[in-house]
Each structure stands twice: as C-alpha cells, then as structure tokens.
mmCIF file with all atom_site columns, C-alpha atoms in Angstrom:
data_model
loop_
_atom_site.group_PDB
_atom_site.id
_atom_site.type_symbol
_atom_site.label_atom_id
_atom_site.label_alt_id
_atom_site.label_comp_id
_atom_site.label_asym_id
_atom_site.label_entity_id
_atom_site.label_seq_id
_atom_site.pdbx_PDB_ins_code
_atom_site.Cartn_x
_atom_site.Cartn_y
_atom_site.Cartn_z
_atom_site.occupancy
_atom_site.B_iso_or_equiv
_atom_site.pdbx_formal_charge
_atom_site.auth_seq_id
_atom_site.auth_comp_id
_atom_site.auth_asym_id
_atom_site.auth_atom_id
_atom_site.pdbx_PDB_model_num
ATOM 1  C CA . MET Q 1 1  ? 7.699  -37.010 27.547 1.00 0.00 ? 1  MET Q CA 1
ATOM 2  C CA . PRO Q 1 2  ? 10.751 -36.706 24.809 1.00 0.00 ? 2  PRO Q CA 1
ATOM 3  C CA . ALA Q 1 3  ? 9.211  -39.275 22.499 1.00 0.00 ? 3  ALA Q CA 1
ATOM 4  C CA . THR Q 1 4  ? 5.815  -37.428 22.647 1.00 0.00 ? 4  THR Q CA 1
ATOM 5  C CA . THR Q 1 5  ? 7.705  -34.338 22.014 1.00 0.00 ? 5  THR Q CA 1
ATOM 6  C CA . ALA Q 1 6  ? 9.670  -35.925 19.024 1.00 0.00 ? 6  ALA Q CA 1
ATOM 7  C CA . THR Q 1 7  ? 6.659  -37.443 17.623 1.00 0.00 ? 7  THR Q CA 1
ATOM 8  C CA . PHE Q 1 8  ? 4.800  -34.086 17.672 1.00 0.00 ? 8  PHE Q CA 1
ATOM 9  C CA . HIS Q 1 9  ? 7.312  -32.171 15.682 1.00 0.00 ? 9  HIS Q CA 1
ATOM 10 C CA . VAL Q 1 10 ? 7.622  -35.132 13.071 1.00 0.00 ? 10 VAL Q CA 1
ATOM 11 C CA . VAL Q 1 11 ? 4.017  -35.194 12.366 1.00 0.00 ? 11 VAL Q CA 1
ATOM 12 C CA . ASN Q 1 12 ? 4.133  -31.647 12.202 1.00 0.00 ? 12 ASN Q CA 1
ATOM 13 C CA . ALA Q 1 13 ? 6.834  -31.427 10.006 1.00 0.00 ? 13 ALA Q CA 1
ATOM 14 C CA . ARG Q 1 14 ? 5.056  -34.026 7.700  1.00 0.00 ? 14 ARG Q CA 1
ATOM 15 C CA . VAL Q 1 15 ? 1.747  -32.155 7.842  1.00 0.00 ? 15 VAL Q CA 1
ATOM 16 C CA . MET Q 1 16 ? 3.269  -28.681 7.151  1.00 0.00 ? 16 MET Q CA 1
ATOM 17 C CA . GLY Q 1 17 ? 5.841  -29.944 4.752  1.00 0.00 ? 17 GLY Q CA 1
ATOM 18 C CA . PRO Q 1 18 ? 9.889  -29.480 5.665  1.00 0.00 ? 18 PRO Q CA 1
ATOM 19 C CA . SER Q 1 19 ? 10.089 -26.154 4.319  1.00 0.00 ? 19 SER Q CA 1
ATOM 20 C CA . ARG Q 1 20 ? 7.288  -24.330 5.964  1.00 0.00 ? 20 ARG Q CA 1
ATOM 21 C CA . PHE Q 1 21 ? 7.813  -26.492 9.234  1.00 0.00 ? 21 PHE Q CA 1
ATOM 22 C CA . VAL Q 1 22 ? 11.634 -25.221 9.294  1.00 0.00 ? 22 VAL Q CA 1
ATOM 23 C CA . CYS Q 1 23 ? 10.400 -21.431 9.040  1.00 0.00 ? 23 CYS Q CA 1
ATOM 24 C CA . ALA Q 1 24 ? 7.518  -21.753 11.455 1.00 0.00 ? 24 ALA Q CA 1
ATOM 25 C CA . PHE Q 1 25 ? 9.714  -23.371 13.965 1.00 0.00 ? 25 PHE Q CA 1
ATOM 26 C CA . LEU Q 1 26 ? 12.982 -20.885 13.348 1.00 0.00 ? 26 LEU Q CA 1
ATOM 27 C CA . ALA Q 1 27 ? 10.050 -17.903 13.830 1.00 0.00 ? 27 ALA Q CA 1
ATOM 28 C CA . THR Q 1 28 ? 8.941  -18.798 17.075 1.00 0.00 ? 28 THR Q CA 1
ATOM 29 C CA . TYR Q 1 29 ? 12.205 -18.295 18.863 1.00 0.00 ? 29 TYR Q CA 1
ATOM 30 C CA . PRO Q 1 30 ? 11.487 -14.490 19.093 1.00 0.00 ? 30 PRO Q CA 1
ATOM 31 C CA . ALA Q 1 31 ? 7.884  -14.822 20.146 1.00 0.00 ? 31 ALA Q CA 1
ATOM 32 C CA . VAL Q 1 32 ? 8.946  -17.316 22.911 1.00 0.00 ? 32 VAL Q CA 1
ATOM 33 C CA . LEU Q 1 33 ? 11.912 -14.889 24.265 1.00 0.00 ? 33 LEU Q CA 1
ATOM 34 C CA . TYR Q 1 34 ? 9.624  -12.192 24.427 1.00 0.00 ? 34 TYR Q CA 1
ATOM 35 C CA . ALA Q 1 35 ? 7.227  -13.957 26.220 1.00 0.00 ? 35 ALA Q CA 1
ATOM 36 C CA . VAL Q 1 36 ? 9.676  -15.634 28.730 1.00 0.00 ? 36 VAL Q CA 1
ATOM 37 C CA . HIS Q 1 37 ? 11.644 -12.528 29.087 1.00 0.00 ? 37 HIS Q CA 1
ATOM 38 C CA . GLY Q 1 38 ? 9.013  -9.374  27.801 1.00 0.00 ? 38 GLY Q CA 1
ATOM 39 C CA . SER Q 1 39 ? 10.480 -6.318  26.432 1.00 0.00 ? 39 SER Q CA 1
ATOM 40 C CA . ARG Q 1 40 ? 13.447 -6.679  28.299 1.00 0.00 ? 40 ARG Q CA 1
ATOM 41 C CA . PRO Q 1 41 ? 16.197 -7.396  26.159 1.00 0.00 ? 41 PRO Q CA 1
ATOM 42 C CA . SER Q 1 42 ? 17.745 -9.952  28.652 1.00 0.00 ? 42 SER Q CA 1
ATOM 43 C CA . ALA Q 1 43 ? 16.735 -11.917 31.935 1.00 0.00 ? 43 ALA Q CA 1
ATOM 44 C CA . PRO Q 1 44 ? 17.287 -10.369 34.834 1.00 0.00 ? 44 PRO Q CA 1
ATOM 45 C CA . GLN Q 1 45 ? 20.887 -11.289 36.706 1.00 0.00 ? 45 GLN Q CA 1
ATOM 46 C CA . ALA Q 1 46 ? 20.196 -12.927 40.052 1.00 0.00 ? 46 ALA Q CA 1
ATOM 47 C CA . SER Q 1 47 ? 21.799 -10.394 42.310 1.00 0.00 ? 47 SER Q CA 1
ATOM 48 C CA . THR Q 1 48 ? 18.795 -8.011  40.672 1.00 0.00 ? 48 THR Q CA 1
ATOM 49 C CA . PRO Q 1 49 ? 15.872 -7.633  43.048 1.00 0.00 ? 49 PRO Q CA 1
ATOM 50 C CA . PHE Q 1 50 ? 12.584 -8.555  41.259 1.00 0.00 ? 50 PHE Q CA 1
ATOM 51 C CA . ARG Q 1 51 ? 10.848 -5.210  41.210 1.00 0.00 ? 51 ARG Q CA 1
ATOM 52 C CA . PRO Q 1 52 ? 6.955  -5.727  40.125 1.00 0.00 ? 52 PRO Q CA 1
ATOM 53 C CA . ALA Q 1 53 ? 5.391  -4.062  37.366 1.00 0.00 ? 53 ALA Q CA 1
ATOM 54 C CA . SER Q 1 54 ? 3.410  -0.723  38.135 1.00 0.00 ? 54 SER Q CA 1
ATOM 55 C CA . GLY Q 1 55 ? -0.164 -2.205  39.218 1.00 0.00 ? 55 GLY Q CA 1
ATOM 56 C CA . GLU Q 1 56 ? 1.246  -5.544  40.903 1.00 0.00 ? 56 GLU Q CA 1
ATOM 57 C CA . ALA Q 1 57 ? 1.719  -5.786  44.549 1.00 0.00 ? 57 ALA Q CA 1
ATOM 58 C CA . ALA Q 1 58 ? 4.908  -6.722  45.875 1.00 0.00 ? 58 ALA Q CA 1
ATOM 59 C CA . VAL Q 1 59 ? 5.597  -9.618  47.748 1.00 0.00 ? 59 VAL Q CA 1
ATOM 60 C CA . THR Q 1 60 ? 7.865  -9.946  50.679 1.00 0.00 ? 60 THR Q CA 1
ATOM 61 C CA . ALA Q 1 61 ? 8.767  -12.732 52.777 1.00 0.00 ? 61 ALA Q CA 1
ATOM 62 C CA . GLN Q 1 62 ? 8.141  -12.638 56.458 1.00 0.00 ? 62 GLN Q CA 1
#
C-alpha cells in the first residue's frame, strides 16, 4: 500500500507539475479536516458523549 500511495503522488506531481501539485496538495488539508470534523473547530474529546445531529436517530447499546 505505501508503494502504491507513493507512486500515485509521484505520477500526479509529474503530470501536474511540481508547483501546481504542491499548491493543490496543501490546499486539500482544510477540506479533509472539514470532511472529518465537520464545522466543529476540533474533534470531540473521548470523554464527550456523541450527540447525533438533528434528524438522526440516537443509537444506544442494550
């Protein structure tokens, strides 16, 4: 897997050119953070219980 990932990034850098690749690569971090954490400024702490968003059903262990 690491070899495939490295190859993917090297090929993309060669196709896009180093300057465009670096800008695009760095620009994805805010998008990835937003996708992972949503609009919250940080991930919830382990001690914080999960609260479903409005419209989602709560799942409880039985």
